[in-house]
CSV table of C-alpha atoms in Angstrom, one decimal:
chain,number,residue,atom,x,y,z
Y,29,MET,CA,24.7,67.2,151.1
Y,30,VAL,CA,25.6,65.6,154.3
Y,31,ALA,CA,21.7,62.9,153.3
Y,32,ARG,CA,23.9,61.6,150.1
Y,33,LYS,CA,28.1,62.1,152.1
Y,34,GLY,CA,25.5,58.8,154.5
Y,35,LEU,CA,24.2,57.4,152.3
Y,36,GLY,CA,27.3,57.0,150.0
Y,37,LEU,CA,29.2,56.0,153.5
Y,38,ARG,CA,26.3,53.6,154.4
Y,39,ALA,CA,26.7,52.0,150.4
Y,40,ILE,CA,31.2,51.9,151.2
Y,41,ALA,CA,29.3,49.8,154.7
Y,42,ILE,CA,27.2,47.7,152.7
Y,43,ALA,CA,29.5,47.0,149.7
Y,44,GLY,CA,31.9,45.6,152.1
Y,45,PHE,CA,30.2,43.7,154.3
Y,46,ALA,CA,28.6,41.4,151.1
Y,47,ALA,CA,32.3,41.3,149.3
Y,48,ALA,CA,33.1,39.9,152.5
Y,49,LEU,CA,30.3,37.8,152.2
Y,50,THR,CA,31.3,36.8,149.0
Y,51,ALA,CA,34.5,35.8,149.2
Y,52,VAL,CA,34.6,33.5,152.5
Y,53,MET,CA,32.4,31.2,151.4
Y,54,PRO,CA,33.3,29.7,148.2
Y,55,ALA,CA,31.0,28.0,145.7
Y,56,ALA,CA,32.8,24.7,146.9
Y,57,HIS,CA,36.8,23.3,147.8
Y,58,ALA,CA,38.6,22.4,144.9
Y,59,GLU,CA,40.9,19.3,145.7
Y,60,ASP,CA,43.1,20.1,143.3
Y,61,LYS,CA,44.0,23.7,144.5
Y,62,VAL,CA,45.4,25.3,147.9
Y,63,VAL,CA,42.9,27.8,149.6
Y,64,VAL,CA,44.1,30.0,151.7
Y,65,PHE,CA,42.2,32.1,153.9
Y,66,ALA,CA,43.9,35.7,154.6
Y,67,ALA,CA,43.6,39.1,156.1
Y,68,ALA,CA,42.1,41.9,153.6
Y,69,SER,CA,45.5,43.4,153.8
Y,70,LEU,CA,47.8,41.6,152.7
Y,71,LYS,CA,45.8,41.1,149.3
Y,72,ASP,CA,48.4,42.9,147.4
Y,73,GLY,CA,52.0,41.7,148.7
Y,74,LEU,CA,50.2,37.9,148.7
Y,75,ASP,CA,49.2,38.4,145.3
Y,76,ALA,CA,51.9,39.4,143.7
Y,77,VAL,CA,53.3,35.7,146.2
Y,78,ASN,CA,50.9,33.4,145.2
Y,79,LYS,CA,51.9,33.5,141.6
Y,80,ALA,CA,56.0,34.1,142.3
Y,81,CYS,CA,55.3,30.1,144.4
Y,82,ALA,CA,53.2,28.7,141.6
Y,83,ALA,CA,56.2,27.2,139.8
Y,84,ASP,CA,57.3,25.6,143.3
Y,85,VAL,CA,54.0,24.7,145.0
Y,86,GLY,CA,52.6,23.6,141.2
Y,87,GLU,CA,49.5,25.5,140.8
Y,88,THR,CA,48.3,29.4,142.0
Y,89,ALA,CA,46.9,28.9,145.2
Y,90,ILE,CA,42.5,30.0,145.6
Y,91,ILE,CA,42.7,34.0,148.3
Y,92,SER,CA,39.9,34.2,149.4
Y,93,TYR,CA,40.3,37.9,151.4
Y,94,ALA,CA,38.1,39.8,154.4
Y,95,ALA,CA,38.9,40.9,158.2
Y,96,SER,CA,40.3,38.2,160.1
Y,97,SER,CA,37.0,38.0,162.6
Y,98,ALA,CA,35.3,37.1,159.6
Y,99,LEU,CA,37.2,34.6,158.1
Y,100,ALA,CA,37.4,33.2,161.2
Y,101,LYS,CA,34.5,33.2,162.4
Y,102,GLN,CA,33.8,31.4,158.0
Y,103,ILE,CA,36.7,28.8,159.1
Y,104,GLU,CA,34.5,27.7,162.4
Y,105,GLY,CA,31.9,27.5,160.6
Y,106,GLY,CA,33.5,24.9,158.4
Y,107,ALA,CA,34.5,26.8,155.3
Y,108,PRO,CA,37.1,25.4,153.5
Y,109,ALA,CA,40.2,26.6,153.5
Y,110,ASP,CA,44.0,24.5,153.8
Y,111,ILE,CA,45.9,27.7,155.3
Y,112,PHE,CA,44.4,30.5,157.0
Y,113,ILE,CA,46.9,33.7,157.3
Y,114,SER,CA,45.5,36.7,160.3
Y,115,ALA,CA,46.1,40.8,161.0
Y,116,ASP,CA,46.7,39.7,164.6
Y,117,LEU,CA,47.2,36.9,166.9
Y,118,ASP,CA,44.0,36.7,168.7
Y,119,TRP,CA,41.6,35.2,165.7
Y,120,MET,CA,44.5,32.3,165.5
Y,121,LYS,CA,44.1,31.6,169.3
Y,122,TYR,CA,40.7,31.3,168.6
Y,123,LEU,CA,40.9,28.6,166.0
Y,124,SER,CA,44.3,27.4,167.5
Y,125,ASP,CA,41.8,26.8,171.2
Y,126,GLN,CA,39.1,24.8,168.8
Y,127,ASN,CA,41.8,22.5,167.1
Y,128,LEU,CA,40.9,23.5,164.0
Y,129,THR,CA,44.6,25.0,163.2
Y,130,LYS,CA,48.4,23.0,163.3
Y,131,PRO,CA,49.7,24.6,166.3
Y,132,ASP,CA,52.7,23.1,164.5
Y,133,THR,CA,52.0,24.8,161.7
Y,134,GLU,CA,51.9,28.2,163.4
Y,135,VAL,CA,54.2,30.7,162.6
Y,136,LYS,CA,54.9,34.4,163.0
Y,137,LEU,CA,55.1,36.1,159.7
Y,138,LEU,CA,54.9,39.5,158.7
Y,139,GLY,CA,54.6,42.9,161.3
Y,140,ASN,CA,53.5,46.5,159.8
Y,141,GLU,CA,52.2,49.7,161.7
Y,142,ILE,CA,49.3,51.4,161.6
Y,143,VAL,CA,48.5,55.3,160.2
Y,144,LEU,CA,46.5,58.1,159.8
Y,145,VAL,CA,45.6,58.6,156.3
Y,146,ALA,CA,43.2,61.2,154.8
Y,147,PRO,CA,42.3,62.1,150.9
Y,148,LYS,CA,45.2,62.6,149.0
Y,149,ASP,CA,44.7,66.6,148.4
Y,150,SER,CA,44.0,67.6,151.7
Y,151,THR,CA,46.0,70.0,153.7
Y,152,VAL,CA,45.7,67.9,157.3
Y,153,GLU,CA,49.5,67.9,158.9
Y,154,THR,CA,49.5,66.6,162.5
Y,155,LYS,CA,52.0,64.7,165.0
Y,156,ILE,CA,50.7,62.3,166.2
Y,157,GLU,CA,52.0,62.3,169.9
Y,158,LYS,CA,50.1,62.6,173.5
Y,159,GLY,CA,46.9,63.9,173.4
Y,160,PHE,CA,47.6,65.4,170.3
Y,161,ASP,CA,44.5,67.3,168.8
Y,162,LEU,CA,42.3,64.0,165.9
Y,163,ALA,CA,38.9,65.5,167.2
Y,164,THR,CA,39.5,69.4,165.6
Y,165,LEU,CA,42.3,67.5,162.6
Y,166,ILE,CA,38.1,65.1,161.4
Y,167,GLY,CA,36.3,68.2,161.8
Y,168,ASP,CA,32.6,67.3,161.2
Y,169,GLY,CA,33.7,64.8,159.5
Y,170,LYS,CA,34.4,60.9,159.7
Y,171,LEU,CA,37.3,58.3,160.8
Y,172,ALA,CA,37.8,55.2,159.4
Y,173,MET,CA,38.9,52.9,161.2
Y,174,GLY,CA,37.6,48.2,160.8
Y,175,ASP,CA,35.0,47.4,163.2
Y,176,PHE,CA,37.6,47.9,166.3
Y,177,LYS,CA,35.2,45.5,168.6
Y,178,ALA,CA,36.7,42.5,166.0
Y,179,VAL,CA,38.9,43.9,163.4
Y,180,PRO,CA,42.4,43.5,164.2
Y,181,ALA,CA,43.4,46.6,162.4
Y,182,GLY,CA,39.7,48.7,164.5
Y,183,LYS,CA,41.7,47.2,167.0
Y,184,TYR,CA,45.5,48.4,167.3
Y,185,GLY,CA,43.2,52.0,165.6
Y,186,LYS,CA,41.9,52.0,168.9
Y,187,ALA,CA,44.3,50.8,171.8
Y,188,ALA,CA,46.4,53.1,170.0
Y,189,LEU,CA,43.8,56.3,170.1
Y,190,GLU,CA,43.1,54.9,174.4
Y,191,SER,CA,46.9,55.7,175.4
Y,192,LEU,CA,47.5,58.7,173.5
Y,193,GLY,CA,44.5,59.2,175.3
Y,194,VAL,CA,42.6,60.7,172.3
Y,195,TRP,CA,40.1,58.2,172.1
Y,196,SER,CA,36.8,59.7,174.5
Y,197,SER,CA,37.5,63.3,172.1
Y,198,VAL,CA,36.6,60.8,168.5
Y,199,GLU,CA,34.7,57.7,169.6
Y,200,GLY,CA,31.2,59.8,168.1
Y,201,LYS,CA,33.1,60.3,164.4
Y,202,VAL,CA,33.7,57.1,163.5
Y,203,ALA,CA,33.0,55.1,160.9
Y,204,GLN,CA,33.7,51.4,161.6
Y,205,ALA,CA,34.6,49.2,158.1
Y,206,GLU,CA,34.2,45.5,157.7
Y,207,ASN,CA,37.5,45.4,156.7
Y,208,VAL,CA,40.8,48.1,157.0
Y,209,ARG,CA,40.0,47.6,152.8
Y,210,ALA,CA,36.8,49.2,153.3
Y,211,ALA,CA,38.4,51.9,155.6
Y,212,LEU,CA,40.7,52.3,153.3
Y,213,LYS,CA,38.7,53.2,150.6
Y,214,LEU,CA,35.9,55.2,153.0
Y,215,VAL,CA,39.0,57.6,153.0
Y,216,SER,CA,40.3,57.3,149.2
Y,217,THR,CA,36.4,58.6,147.9
Y,218,GLY,CA,36.2,61.4,150.5
Y,219,GLU,CA,33.7,59.6,152.6
Y,220,ALA,CA,36.0,59.6,155.8
Y,221,ALA,CA,37.7,63.4,156.7
Y,222,LEU,CA,40.5,61.1,158.3
Y,223,GLY,CA,41.1,56.7,158.8
Y,224,ILE,CA,43.6,54.4,160.1
Y,225,VAL,CA,44.7,51.3,158.6
Y,226,TYR,CA,47.8,49.4,157.8
Y,227,ALA,CA,51.4,51.1,156.4
Y,228,THR,CA,50.8,48.6,153.8
Y,229,ASP,CA,46.8,49.7,152.6
Y,230,ALA,CA,48.6,53.5,152.7
Y,231,HIS,CA,51.8,51.7,150.3
Y,232,ALA,CA,48.9,50.6,147.6
Y,233,GLU,CA,46.4,53.1,147.8
Y,234,PRO,CA,46.7,56.5,145.7
Y,235,GLY,CA,44.3,57.9,146.5
Y,236,VAL,CA,46.1,58.7,150.4
Y,237,LYS,CA,47.6,60.2,152.1
Y,238,VAL,CA,50.1,59.2,155.4
Y,239,ILE,CA,50.3,62.5,157.6
Y,240,GLY,CA,51.1,60.1,160.7
Y,241,THR,CA,52.4,56.9,161.8
Y,242,PHE,CA,51.3,56.0,165.3
Y,243,PRO,CA,54.2,54.9,167.8
Y,244,GLU,CA,55.0,51.8,168.2
Y,245,ASP,CA,54.3,51.4,171.8
Y,246,SER,CA,50.8,52.9,171.5
Y,247,HIS,CA,48.8,49.6,170.5
Y,248,PRO,CA,50.2,45.9,170.9
Y,249,PRO,CA,52.5,44.7,167.9
Y,250,ILE,CA,51.3,44.4,164.9
Y,251,ILE,CA,51.8,40.7,163.9
Y,252,TYR,CA,50.8,37.8,161.1
Y,253,PRO,CA,50.5,34.6,161.6
Y,254,VAL,CA,49.9,31.9,159.2
Y,255,ALA,CA,48.7,28.3,160.1
Y,256,GLN,CA,47.8,25.4,158.9
Y,257,ILE,CA,44.3,24.3,159.2
Y,258,ALA,CA,43.2,21.0,161.0
Y,259,ASP,CA,41.7,18.9,158.4
Y,260,SER,CA,43.9,19.8,155.6
Y,261,LYS,CA,44.5,17.7,153.6
Y,262,ASP,CA,45.7,18.9,150.7
Y,263,THR,CA,48.7,17.3,149.3
Y,264,ASP,CA,50.5,20.9,148.1
Y,265,MET,CA,49.9,22.8,151.5
Y,266,PRO,CA,52.6,22.6,153.3
Y,267,ALA,CA,54.9,23.7,149.9
Y,268,PHE,CA,52.2,26.4,149.9
Y,269,LEU,CA,53.3,27.4,153.3
Y,270,LYS,CA,57.1,26.5,152.5
Y,271,CYS,CA,56.7,28.9,149.9
Y,272,LEU,CA,55.7,31.7,151.9
Y,273,GLN,CA,58.8,31.8,154.5
Y,274,SER,CA,60.6,31.6,151.1
Y,275,ALA,CA,63.4,34.5,150.4
Y,276,LYS,CA,61.7,35.5,147.3
Y,277,ALA,CA,58.5,36.0,149.1
Y,278,GLY,CA,59.6,37.6,151.9
Y,279,ALA,CA,61.2,40.4,149.3
Y,280,LEU,CA,57.7,40.7,148.0
Y,281,PHE,CA,56.0,41.3,151.3
Y,282,LYS,CA,58.9,44.0,151.8
Y,283,GLN,CA,58.2,45.8,148.9
Y,284,GLN,CA,54.7,46.6,150.2
Y,285,GLY,CA,55.8,48.0,153.6
Y,286,PHE,CA,56.1,44.9,155.8
Y,287,THR,CA,57.7,43.9,158.7
Y,288,VAL,CA,58.7,40.7,157.4
Y,289,LEU,CA,59.7,37.8,160.9
Y,290,THR,CA,60.2,34.3,159.4
Y,291,PRO,CA,63.9,33.3,158.5
Y,292,SER,CA,63.7,32.5,155.0
Y,293,ASN,CA,64.0,29.1,153.7
């Protein structure tokens, strides 16, 4: 049984990695389409916004979803994109420091929370607070997280666990995933006992339940910035950026549990 579980974890991790590579390496840049590279956690909300904005923009955008870290590295390597939406400020800064974005277009678009989730049929209960016994809650299982050295959700999760004084007790139980949606899948399929994901991810996945929300002051603020890529020449890109900040886009993001940080146009 242990061997089967291990194989399952590895299979999901490999599948997630392959999906990320596919997502961020489009065959060719469609000159007549806006190309957006967006954090994986945005998928449900941004897909809805993309459809809603089509009338204003004149088209639906091509959106590639993956970990912000993977997307930033692909943009750095010359991958064709017009807009980047990161799940943290660090990876946006990584690109802007190299003059790969247009700083005057950068906007703090959305906010989020991180939560502790379990498979929907789990009986685990807890209160997330200083020194809570997370290791016992995980037991012999795994704690699914995004890669805590690069993926924003993983970085936020590690920061929260360190702040609460429990990181050292669970570090050896962590199953790192390529992005937050891959971590979510490990929990929903029962491959991991618990997971740390965004509140919006938990909202989108009926196979998990939230058993606790991490205090805001236990981790850096969760902010999703958006910016135009420096070499973008797509004429519809400004209209898409504007629509992302509109009232109708804000309403759709709120439905998924995001906090809207920009005033509506």
